Amino acid sequence: MRILYVVAEAVPFIKVGGLADVAYGLPRALRAMGHDVRVILPRYRAINGSAYGLRSLCPPFPVPVGLTGETRVVEAQISEAHGVPTYFIWDEYYFGRDRVYGYPDDPQRFVFFCRAVLSFIRHIDWQPDILHGNDWHTGFLFLWLATAGRWDRFYRPIATVFTIHNMAYQGITGDALLAFGGIHEHVERLEVEPPGHVNWLARGIAHADAVNTVSPRYAQEILTSEFGFGLEPLLQCRVDRLFGILNGLDYEAWDPQSDPALVARFDVETLERRAENKRAAQQAFGLSICEEIPLLAFIGRLIEQKGVDLLLEAAELMFARGVQVIILGEGMPDYEMAFAEWPARFPGQAGVQIGFDENLARLLYGGADVFLMPSKFEPCGLGQMIAMRYGALPLVRPVGGLADTVRDVAREDGTGFVFTPFTQEAFLAALNRVLDFFRNPTAWRAIQRRAMAQDFSWAASARAYEDLYRQAIAWHNP
Ligand code: GLC
């Protein structure tokens, strides 16, 4: 199949969150199965063109904007550095900025990107069988193909799949962007859209041939008001087109046997070597160096979704239990400031680094005893899968992908620690269970071995996407 994978961020070029990892792993896995997958994203200024061999692909071409025949001329670039042909749309005004997201005109930037993607494929005359868009940034594609593009012989045969990575980000904007994107016919407002507004996540859900999210559990959860962020009525209408496919993990990129960022590499037979990584981590964060103290690590964005409030609230009682905790990540300034106070409040026990550092993250996966991920909600989550592969036992809530990947040690085949209510008490009770197991090295080793033996590689997920694409094509051309 010819598949165009449209996304706002992709490893190795640019990464804000887990979306970028998926945009790396899935296309590669599909390509390994023989599909002609190509990825397309904006060329942000932060992307280092020479590092990835970016080059111009074709002469600059016009992209229509508005309804009066106006155009903007953009450039398309390509990189083939990572096995999957990756296209970039470059427009200085929209993408020549320091960050990927976070600007007031984000909806306009991504509508423009989508419009450019549509012009681009026609320009290079590459007609995909499947257009696979991700998150609200690509919502415009689905509306456009269902309206303005509907009678065009080039676009009409293209079947579409829309993947939701997070219901919390919807891209709501004034409906003037419809005209900006070149949609001149009347567009019915969706019930979930406020009058005069467009919701781009909702548009992806409403118009794609097939919709999926990144774990089976999350696909169920988002049908409820607790997790649907207001779009549950729309999702319920489309439930026959809604699927859940668990993200994979790149087992080559994440391998404790060959990871150069580790002080000591190890596998399931040489787990005792993890102690060297633990020591190095304790040292790097100025903690007391001691094998017997349980070392807990949080690695991720410091945002409400990740359950960081719980860690902040429970801090006193958590540290009173004698554990060490390392926090590595960046996010909301309030959280950053609150965590930054920890090392002074809990000397020798708390280590905090604001900002992301991939090598340190790897050292922590390979050295920490426990991986903290007490998320409020979690569409899939990648950290818990990496942690299990590296023998750090996850402490999680049973939501979304965490529920689909971590089994509590109360079961014989348990791989981690699971607690349900989003409360300090429940969290601390789970921590007590962690400490009980930790005092029993034989039991702990057994759980580590089981966690490390899990298989979350991309191959199985890629096969599920292949089926979904076939289904979408069948729905599109009945
Ligand atoms: C979003 C979700 C995360 C998921 C990732 C990739 O970042 O918050 O749970 O793993 O997308 O799908």
Short mmCIF file of C-alpha atoms and ligand atoms in Angstrom, two decimals:
data_model
loop_
_atom_site.label_atom_id
_atom_site.label_comp_id
_atom_site.label_asym_id
_atom_site.label_seq_id
_atom_site.Cartn_x
_atom_site.Cartn_y
_atom_site.Cartn_z
CA MET A 1 0.00 0.00 0.00
CA ARG A 2 1.04 3.59 -0.58
CA ILE A 3 0.65 5.37 2.75
CA LEU A 4 1.16 9.03 3.51
CA TYR A 5 1.76 9.49 7.24
CA VAL A 6 1.02 13.08 8.24
CA VAL A 7 2.22 14.27 11.61
CA ALA A 8 3.41 17.40 13.45
CA GLU A 9 6.57 15.88 14.95
CA ALA A 10 8.78 12.87 14.26
CA VAL A 11 11.93 11.35 15.73
CA PRO A 12 14.79 11.85 14.97
CA PHE A 13 14.05 15.26 13.46
CA ILE A 14 11.99 16.94 16.16
CA LYS A 15 10.33 15.69 19.33
CA VAL A 16 8.00 17.22 21.88
CA GLY A 17 6.24 14.09 23.14
CA GLY A 18 5.49 10.43 22.48
CA LEU A 19 3.79 11.29 19.19
CA ALA A 20 7.23 11.79 17.67
CA ASP A 21 8.35 8.30 18.73
CA VAL A 22 5.31 6.72 17.13
CA ALA A 23 5.95 8.69 13.94
CA TYR A 24 9.36 7.04 13.85
CA GLY A 25 8.50 3.48 14.88
CA LEU A 26 5.29 2.77 13.00
CA PRO A 27 6.36 3.93 9.52
CA ARG A 28 9.57 1.92 9.84
CA ALA A 29 7.69 -1.19 10.85
CA LEU A 30 5.23 -0.78 7.97
CA ARG A 31 8.08 -0.28 5.56
CA ALA A 32 9.71 -3.47 6.80
CA MET A 33 6.45 -5.20 5.84
CA GLY A 34 6.87 -3.92 2.28
CA HIS A 35 4.56 -0.90 2.26
CA ASP A 36 5.47 2.34 0.53
CA VAL A 37 5.13 4.62 3.56
CA ARG A 38 6.23 8.22 3.47
CA VAL A 39 6.12 10.69 6.32
CA ILE A 40 5.39 14.40 5.99
CA LEU A 41 5.75 17.16 8.58
CA PRO A 42 6.51 20.87 8.74
CA ARG A 43 10.14 21.93 8.47
CA TYR A 44 10.55 23.80 11.75
CA ARG A 45 13.49 26.08 12.21
CA ALA A 46 14.79 23.87 15.03
CA ILE A 47 15.32 20.94 12.66
CA ASN A 48 18.98 20.57 11.83
CA GLY A 49 18.89 20.16 8.05
CA SER A 50 22.50 19.16 7.51
CA ALA A 51 22.44 16.52 10.25
CA TYR A 52 19.69 14.65 8.39
CA GLY A 53 20.70 15.40 4.82
CA LEU A 54 17.63 17.50 4.04
CA ARG A 55 17.56 18.67 0.45
CA SER A 56 15.10 20.49 -1.77
CA LEU A 57 12.88 18.11 -3.60
CA CYS A 58 11.27 20.14 -6.34
CA PRO A 59 10.97 23.78 -7.37
CA PRO A 60 8.89 25.80 -4.89
CA PHE A 61 5.18 25.37 -5.58
CA PRO A 62 2.04 27.40 -4.86
CA VAL A 63 -0.42 26.54 -2.12
CA PRO A 64 -3.87 28.13 -2.40
CA VAL A 65 -5.04 30.15 0.59
CA GLY A 66 -8.42 31.77 1.03
CA LEU A 67 -11.17 31.89 -1.55
CA THR A 68 -9.91 34.58 -3.88
CA GLY A 69 -7.27 32.67 -5.81
CA GLU A 70 -4.39 33.81 -3.62
CA THR A 71 -1.42 31.50 -3.09
CA ARG A 72 1.69 31.19 -0.91
CA VAL A 73 4.76 29.65 -2.44
CA VAL A 74 6.36 26.98 -0.26
CA GLU A 75 9.33 24.69 -0.50
CA ALA A 76 9.34 20.92 -0.07
CA GLN A 77 12.39 19.10 1.25
CA ILE A 78 13.19 15.46 1.74
CA SER A 79 15.37 13.36 3.99
CA GLU A 80 16.06 9.70 3.43
CA ALA A 81 18.50 9.45 6.31
CA HIS A 82 16.40 7.10 8.41
CA GLY A 83 15.06 4.52 6.05
CA VAL A 84 11.66 6.15 5.58
CA PRO A 85 11.38 8.93 2.99
CA THR A 86 10.37 11.98 4.99
CA TYR A 87 9.05 15.14 3.40
CA PHE A 88 9.11 18.58 4.97
CA ILE A 89 6.99 21.61 4.13
CA TRP A 90 8.90 24.81 4.62
CA ASP A 91 7.29 28.21 5.03
CA GLU A 92 9.33 30.80 6.89
CA TYR A 93 6.34 32.70 8.27
CA TYR A 94 4.49 29.72 9.74
CA PHE A 95 7.36 27.44 10.76
CA GLY A 96 10.42 29.63 11.11
CA ARG A 97 9.87 29.86 14.86
CA ASP A 98 11.67 28.48 17.89
CA ARG A 99 9.05 26.09 19.16
CA VAL A 100 6.83 23.48 17.52
CA TYR A 101 3.61 24.41 19.34
CA GLY A 102 2.32 27.02 21.68
CA TYR A 103 1.54 29.96 19.40
CA PRO A 104 -1.85 31.70 19.27
CA ASP A 105 -2.06 30.98 15.55
CA ASP A 106 -1.31 27.24 15.86
CA PRO A 107 -4.64 26.28 14.22
CA GLN A 108 -3.87 28.46 11.25
CA ARG A 109 -0.32 27.12 11.03
CA PHE A 110 -1.54 23.55 10.86
CA VAL A 111 -4.43 24.26 8.49
CA PHE A 112 -1.84 25.79 6.22
CA PHE A 113 0.43 22.78 6.63
CA CYS A 114 -2.42 20.44 5.70
CA ARG A 115 -3.37 22.54 2.69
CA ALA A 116 0.28 22.41 1.61
CA VAL A 117 0.38 18.62 2.04
CA LEU A 118 -2.60 18.30 -0.29
CA SER A 119 -1.01 20.52 -2.92
CA PHE A 120 2.30 18.74 -2.53
CA ILE A 121 1.11 15.21 -3.32
CA ARG A 122 -0.65 16.47 -6.39
CA HIS A 123 2.48 18.37 -7.35
CA ILE A 124 4.70 15.27 -7.19
CA ASP A 125 1.82 13.18 -8.55
CA TRP A 126 2.02 10.58 -5.80
CA GLN A 127 -1.45 9.36 -5.02
CA PRO A 128 -1.52 7.47 -1.72
CA ASP A 129 -3.99 4.67 -1.09
CA ILE A 130 -4.14 5.79 2.52
CA LEU A 131 -3.73 9.14 4.11
CA HIS A 132 -3.00 8.59 7.79
CA GLY A 133 -3.25 11.75 9.90
CA ASN A 134 -2.40 12.14 13.57
CA ASP A 135 -3.99 14.39 16.21
CA TRP A 136 -5.85 17.66 15.74
CA HIS A 137 -3.05 19.17 13.65
CA THR A 138 -4.19 17.06 10.72
CA GLY A 139 -7.95 17.41 11.22
CA PHE A 140 -8.28 19.82 8.31
CA LEU A 141 -7.20 17.12 5.84
CA PHE A 142 -10.24 15.01 6.63
CA LEU A 143 -12.71 17.85 6.31
CA TRP A 144 -11.14 19.06 3.08
CA LEU A 145 -11.13 15.61 1.48
CA ALA A 146 -14.78 15.20 2.50
CA THR A 147 -15.80 18.59 1.03
CA ALA A 148 -13.63 20.58 -1.38
CA GLY A 149 -11.65 17.53 -2.53
CA ARG A 150 -14.62 15.25 -2.92
CA TRP A 151 -15.15 15.61 -6.66
CA ASP A 152 -11.51 15.70 -7.65
CA ARG A 153 -10.36 12.53 -9.39
CA PHE A 154 -6.93 12.71 -7.82
CA TYR A 155 -8.13 12.97 -4.22
CA ARG A 156 -11.37 11.07 -4.34
CA PRO A 157 -9.92 7.53 -4.17
CA ILE A 158 -7.75 8.26 -1.13
CA ALA A 159 -8.97 6.42 1.98
CA THR A 160 -8.27 8.00 5.35
CA VAL A 161 -7.28 6.93 8.86
CA PHE A 162 -7.15 9.31 11.80
CA THR A 163 -5.23 8.47 14.97
CA ILE A 164 -5.98 10.18 18.28
CA HIS A 165 -2.96 10.35 20.56
CA ASN A 166 -4.60 12.55 23.16
CA MET A 167 -8.17 13.82 23.66
CA ALA A 168 -6.93 16.75 25.76
CA TYR A 169 -5.65 18.69 22.76
CA GLN A 170 -8.39 19.54 20.28
CA GLY A 171 -7.43 22.60 18.28
CA ILE A 172 -10.56 24.73 18.65
CA THR A 173 -10.63 27.88 16.55
CA GLY A 174 -12.91 30.40 14.84
CA ASP A 175 -14.59 29.14 11.66
CA ALA A 176 -12.91 31.79 9.49
CA LEU A 177 -10.19 29.16 9.02
CA LEU A 178 -12.56 27.19 6.78
CA ALA A 179 -12.34 29.91 4.15
CA PHE A 180 -8.62 30.29 4.77
CA GLY A 181 -8.24 26.60 3.94
CA GLY A 182 -10.22 27.04 0.73
CA ILE A 183 -13.46 25.42 1.78
CA HIS A 184 -16.17 27.46 0.11
CA GLU A 185 -19.22 25.29 0.53
CA HIS A 186 -21.38 25.46 3.64
CA VAL A 187 -20.01 23.20 6.38
CA GLU A 188 -22.55 21.84 8.86
CA ARG A 189 -21.51 22.57 12.42
CA LEU A 190 -20.89 19.42 14.47
CA GLU A 191 -22.97 19.18 17.64
CA VAL A 192 -19.81 19.20 19.74
CA GLU A 193 -18.59 22.44 18.15
CA PRO A 194 -19.49 25.77 19.74
CA PRO A 195 -21.30 28.11 17.28
CA GLY A 196 -18.85 29.93 15.04
CA HIS A 197 -16.03 27.52 15.87
CA VAL A 198 -14.30 24.50 14.39
CA ASN A 199 -12.80 21.70 16.46
CA TRP A 200 -10.08 20.04 14.42
CA LEU A 201 -9.86 16.91 16.54
CA ALA A 202 -13.62 16.48 16.11
CA ARG A 203 -13.25 16.96 12.34
CA GLY A 204 -10.73 14.14 12.13
CA ILE A 205 -13.08 11.90 14.09
CA ALA A 206 -16.13 12.91 12.06
CA HIS A 207 -14.73 12.60 8.54
CA ALA A 208 -12.04 9.87 8.53
CA ASP A 209 -12.93 6.48 7.10
CA ALA A 210 -11.49 4.87 10.21
CA VAL A 211 -10.48 6.31 13.57
CA ASN A 212 -8.20 4.79 16.13
CA THR A 213 -6.46 5.59 19.32
CA VAL A 214 -3.23 4.30 20.78
CA SER A 215 -4.41 1.59 23.18
CA PRO A 216 -7.51 -0.62 23.38
CA ARG A 217 -8.34 0.63 26.87
CA TYR A 218 -8.18 4.29 25.85
CA ALA A 219 -10.50 3.55 22.92
CA GLN A 220 -13.08 2.44 25.51
CA GLU A 221 -12.37 5.21 28.00
CA ILE A 222 -12.86 8.09 25.58
CA LEU A 223 -16.48 7.07 25.10
CA THR A 224 -17.11 8.29 28.66
CA SER A 225 -17.34 11.83 29.99
CA GLU A 226 -14.39 11.27 32.32
CA PHE A 227 -11.95 10.77 29.44
CA GLY A 228 -13.73 12.09 26.34
CA PHE A 229 -13.05 15.79 27.00
CA GLY A 230 -16.49 16.67 25.62
CA LEU A 231 -16.21 14.68 22.39
CA GLU A 232 -17.72 11.48 23.78
CA PRO A 233 -21.07 12.02 22.01
CA LEU A 234 -19.32 12.26 18.66
CA LEU A 235 -17.15 9.23 19.41
CA GLN A 236 -20.22 7.25 20.39
CA CYS A 237 -21.74 8.04 17.00
CA ARG A 238 -18.64 6.68 15.31
CA VAL A 239 -18.07 3.74 17.61
CA ASP A 240 -18.33 1.27 14.72
CA ARG A 241 -15.34 3.01 13.13
CA LEU A 242 -13.30 3.40 16.34
CA PHE A 243 -10.41 1.09 17.22
CA GLY A 244 -7.61 0.83 19.75
CA ILE A 245 -4.14 -0.26 18.67
CA LEU A 246 -1.36 -0.30 21.23
CA ASN A 247 1.77 1.62 20.28
CA GLY A 248 4.96 -0.37 20.01
CA LEU A 249 8.44 0.22 21.31
CA ASP A 250 11.50 0.28 19.09
CA TYR A 251 13.46 -2.69 20.48
CA GLU A 252 16.64 -1.73 18.66
CA ALA A 253 16.67 1.83 19.90
CA TRP A 254 15.83 0.69 23.44
CA ASP A 255 18.03 -2.25 24.34
CA PRO A 256 19.80 -2.51 27.70
CA GLN A 257 22.29 -4.94 26.16
CA SER A 258 23.69 -2.38 23.76
CA ASP A 259 22.64 1.03 25.09
CA PRO A 260 25.77 3.22 25.03
CA ALA A 261 24.24 5.63 27.57
CA LEU A 262 24.43 2.96 30.28
CA VAL A 263 27.46 2.64 32.53
CA ALA A 264 26.86 -1.11 32.65
CA ARG A 265 24.94 -2.94 29.96
CA PHE A 266 22.90 -5.95 30.99
CA ASP A 267 20.22 -8.43 30.10
CA VAL A 268 17.85 -10.65 31.98
CA GLU A 269 20.72 -12.99 32.97
CA THR A 270 22.99 -10.23 34.26
CA LEU A 271 20.55 -8.09 36.23
CA GLU A 272 23.06 -7.57 39.04
CA ARG A 273 24.94 -5.24 36.71
CA ARG A 274 22.12 -2.69 37.04
CA ALA A 275 23.65 -1.75 40.39
CA GLU A 276 26.42 0.13 38.57
CA ASN A 277 23.87 2.21 36.72
CA LYS A 278 22.03 2.91 39.94
CA ARG A 279 25.22 4.11 41.55
CA ALA A 280 25.98 6.36 38.57
CA ALA A 281 22.46 7.80 38.70
CA GLN A 282 22.70 8.47 42.43
CA GLN A 283 26.00 10.19 41.84
CA ALA A 284 24.75 12.25 38.89
CA PHE A 285 21.88 13.60 40.97
CA GLY A 286 23.81 14.14 44.20
CA LEU A 287 21.98 11.43 46.16
CA SER A 288 23.40 9.21 48.88
CA ILE A 289 25.11 6.32 47.16
CA CYS A 290 23.57 3.16 48.46
CA GLU A 291 22.32 0.00 46.79
CA GLU A 292 19.80 -0.80 49.54
CA ILE A 293 17.76 2.41 49.21
CA PRO A 294 14.96 2.04 46.66
CA LEU A 295 15.47 4.50 43.81
CA LEU A 296 12.29 5.75 42.10
CA ALA A 297 12.40 7.76 38.88
CA PHE A 298 9.90 9.93 37.05
CA ILE A 299 10.80 10.71 33.44
CA GLY A 300 8.35 12.68 31.36
CA ARG A 301 6.57 15.91 30.71
CA LEU A 302 5.66 17.80 33.86
CA ILE A 303 1.99 18.25 33.02
CA GLU A 304 -1.22 17.47 34.85
CA GLN A 305 -1.92 14.39 32.72
CA LYS A 306 1.14 12.63 34.13
CA GLY A 307 -0.15 12.75 37.70
CA VAL A 308 2.66 14.94 39.01
CA ASP A 309 0.25 16.60 41.49
CA LEU A 310 0.15 13.32 43.34
CA LEU A 311 3.93 13.25 43.70
CA LEU A 312 4.01 16.83 44.93
CA GLU A 313 1.19 16.27 47.44
CA ALA A 314 2.63 13.04 48.76
CA ALA A 315 6.23 14.26 48.89
CA GLU A 316 6.64 14.51 52.67
CA LEU A 317 5.16 11.10 53.36
CA MET A 318 6.90 9.52 50.41
CA PHE A 319 10.36 10.66 51.46
CA ALA A 320 9.56 9.78 55.08
CA ARG A 321 9.58 6.18 53.89
CA GLY A 322 13.26 6.53 53.11
CA VAL A 323 13.12 6.28 49.33
CA GLN A 324 15.06 8.28 46.79
CA VAL A 325 13.21 9.97 43.94
CA ILE A 326 14.59 11.46 40.75
CA ILE A 327 12.55 13.75 38.51
CA LEU A 328 13.67 14.34 34.93
CA GLY A 329 11.57 16.41 32.57
CA GLU A 330 10.12 19.77 31.74
CA GLY A 331 6.68 21.24 31.37
CA MET A 332 4.40 23.61 33.24
CA PRO A 333 6.40 26.34 35.01
CA ASP A 334 4.46 25.85 38.28
CA TYR A 335 5.41 22.19 38.44
CA GLU A 336 8.98 22.91 37.42
CA MET A 337 9.31 25.37 40.30
CA ALA A 338 7.72 23.05 42.84
CA PHE A 339 10.01 20.15 41.95
CA ALA A 340 13.06 22.40 41.83
CA GLU A 341 12.64 22.91 45.59
CA TRP A 342 12.88 19.20 46.36
CA PRO A 343 16.67 18.71 46.50
CA ALA A 344 16.98 21.36 49.22
CA ARG A 345 13.97 20.03 51.12
CA PHE A 346 14.98 16.38 50.90
CA PRO A 347 18.78 16.41 50.65
CA GLY A 348 20.39 13.19 49.53
CA GLN A 349 16.97 11.78 48.72
CA ALA A 350 15.61 13.95 45.89
CA GLY A 351 17.27 14.62 42.55
CA VAL A 352 15.67 16.95 40.04
CA GLN A 353 16.67 18.00 36.58
CA ILE A 354 14.37 20.35 34.71
CA GLY A 355 14.82 19.84 30.99
CA PHE A 356 15.11 16.74 28.91
CA ASP A 357 18.27 14.71 28.60
CA GLU A 358 18.05 11.48 26.66
CA ASN A 359 21.28 9.97 28.02
CA LEU A 360 20.30 10.62 31.62
CA ALA A 361 16.87 9.19 30.92
CA ARG A 362 18.47 6.00 29.63
CA LEU A 363 20.73 5.75 32.67
CA LEU A 364 17.66 6.06 34.90
CA TYR A 365 15.71 3.40 33.03
CA GLY A 366 18.71 1.11 33.46
CA GLY A 367 19.45 2.00 37.08
CA ALA A 368 16.25 2.98 38.91
CA ASP A 369 14.36 0.31 40.81
CA VAL A 370 10.92 1.78 40.18
CA PHE A 371 9.51 3.86 37.35
CA LEU A 372 6.82 6.31 38.47
CA MET A 373 3.93 6.95 36.09
CA PRO A 374 0.83 7.76 38.17
CA SER A 375 -0.98 9.33 35.21
CA LYS A 376 -4.51 10.76 35.48
CA PHE A 377 -5.07 9.47 31.99
CA GLU A 378 -2.63 7.96 29.53
CA PRO A 379 -3.59 7.25 25.92
CA CYS A 380 -0.69 4.81 25.62
CA GLY A 381 2.51 5.88 27.32
CA LEU A 382 5.97 4.80 26.30
CA GLY A 383 7.98 5.20 29.50
CA GLN A 384 6.42 2.20 31.22
CA MET A 385 7.31 -0.04 28.27
CA ILE A 386 10.91 1.18 28.22
CA ALA A 387 11.11 0.78 31.99
CA MET A 388 9.96 -2.84 31.83
CA ARG A 389 12.47 -3.60 29.10
CA TYR A 390 15.20 -2.10 31.30
CA GLY A 391 14.11 -3.88 34.48
CA ALA A 392 12.71 -0.84 36.31
CA LEU A 393 9.33 -1.85 37.72
CA PRO A 394 6.50 0.52 36.79
CA LEU A 395 4.24 2.04 39.44
CA VAL A 396 1.15 3.15 37.52
CA ARG A 397 -2.60 3.77 37.54
CA PRO A 398 -4.70 1.43 35.39
CA VAL A 399 -5.67 3.93 32.72
CA GLY A 400 -5.31 3.73 28.94
CA GLY A 401 -2.14 2.09 27.75
CA LEU A 402 -0.89 1.66 31.31
CA ALA A 403 -3.81 -0.69 31.96
CA ASP A 404 -3.02 -2.57 28.76
CA THR A 405 0.69 -3.02 29.49
CA VAL A 406 1.26 -3.36 33.25
CA ARG A 407 -0.09 -6.20 35.41
CA ASP A 408 -0.09 -5.84 39.17
CA VAL A 409 2.16 -8.11 41.22
CA ALA A 410 -0.89 -9.40 43.04
CA ARG A 411 -1.16 -11.65 39.99
CA GLU A 412 1.27 -14.45 39.44
CA ASP A 413 2.32 -12.97 36.13
CA GLY A 414 2.59 -9.43 37.55
CA THR A 415 5.03 -6.96 36.03
CA GLY A 416 4.56 -3.87 38.20
CA PHE A 417 2.50 -2.04 40.78
CA VAL A 418 -0.96 -0.71 40.04
CA PHE A 419 -3.20 1.55 42.14
CA THR A 420 -6.56 2.96 41.18
CA PRO A 421 -7.93 5.99 43.06
CA PHE A 422 -6.11 9.19 42.19
CA THR A 423 -5.36 9.91 45.85
CA GLN A 424 -2.32 10.27 48.07
CA GLU A 425 -3.54 7.41 50.23
CA ALA A 426 -3.80 4.98 47.35
CA PHE A 427 -0.45 6.06 46.01
CA LEU A 428 1.26 5.65 49.38
CA ALA A 429 -0.37 2.27 49.91
CA ALA A 430 1.08 1.18 46.58
CA LEU A 431 4.45 2.52 47.65
CA ASN A 432 4.24 0.38 50.80
CA ARG A 433 3.69 -2.67 48.63
CA VAL A 434 6.71 -1.67 46.55
CA LEU A 435 8.85 -1.53 49.70
CA ASP A 436 7.62 -4.93 50.89
CA PHE A 437 8.67 -6.54 47.63
CA PHE A 438 11.90 -4.60 47.50
CA ARG A 439 12.99 -6.12 50.81
CA ASN A 440 12.76 -9.52 49.16
CA PRO A 441 15.41 -9.56 46.41
CA THR A 442 14.41 -12.95 45.05
CA ALA A 443 10.81 -11.90 44.53
CA TRP A 444 11.94 -8.57 43.05
CA ARG A 445 14.26 -10.29 40.56
CA ALA A 446 11.44 -12.57 39.47
CA ILE A 447 9.19 -9.61 38.69
CA GLN A 448 12.01 -7.86 36.87
CA ARG A 449 12.56 -10.93 34.70
CA ARG A 450 8.89 -11.12 33.82
CA ALA A 451 8.78 -7.41 33.02
CA MET A 452 11.84 -7.72 30.79
CA ALA A 453 10.35 -10.67 28.94
CA GLN A 454 7.29 -8.71 27.73
CA ASP A 455 7.13 -8.10 24.02
CA PHE A 456 5.90 -4.65 23.02
CA SER A 457 7.71 -4.50 19.69
CA TRP A 458 6.15 -2.68 16.74
CA ALA A 459 5.61 -5.73 14.54
CA ALA A 460 2.28 -6.74 16.08
CA SER A 461 0.95 -3.17 16.11
CA ALA A 462 2.01 -2.61 12.52
CA ARG A 463 0.02 -5.66 11.47
CA ALA A 464 -3.03 -4.24 13.21
CA TYR A 465 -2.57 -0.96 11.31
CA GLU A 466 -2.26 -2.90 8.07
CA ASP A 467 -5.67 -4.47 8.77
CA LEU A 468 -7.11 -1.09 9.65
CA TYR A 469 -5.85 0.40 6.38
CA ARG A 470 -7.47 -2.44 4.41
CA GLN A 471 -10.70 -1.89 6.27
CA ALA A 472 -10.57 1.87 5.62
CA ILE A 473 -10.03 1.24 1.91
CA ALA A 474 -13.02 -1.11 1.84
CA TRP A 475 -15.19 1.47 3.61
CA HIS A 476 -14.01 4.22 1.31
CA ASN A 477 -14.76 2.33 -1.90
CA PRO A 478 -17.78 0.20 -1.11
C1 GLC B 1 0.51 11.26 23.59
C2 GLC B 1 -0.09 10.53 24.79
C3 GLC B 1 0.74 9.32 25.18
C4 GLC B 1 1.02 8.45 23.97
C5 GLC B 1 1.65 9.30 22.86
C6 GLC B 1 1.91 8.51 21.59
O1 GLC B 1 1.71 11.88 23.97
O2 GLC B 1 -0.19 11.41 25.90
O3 GLC B 1 0.05 8.54 26.12
O4 GLC B 1 1.91 7.42 24.32
O5 GLC B 1 0.79 10.36 22.53
O6 GLC B 1 0.77 7.93 21.06
#
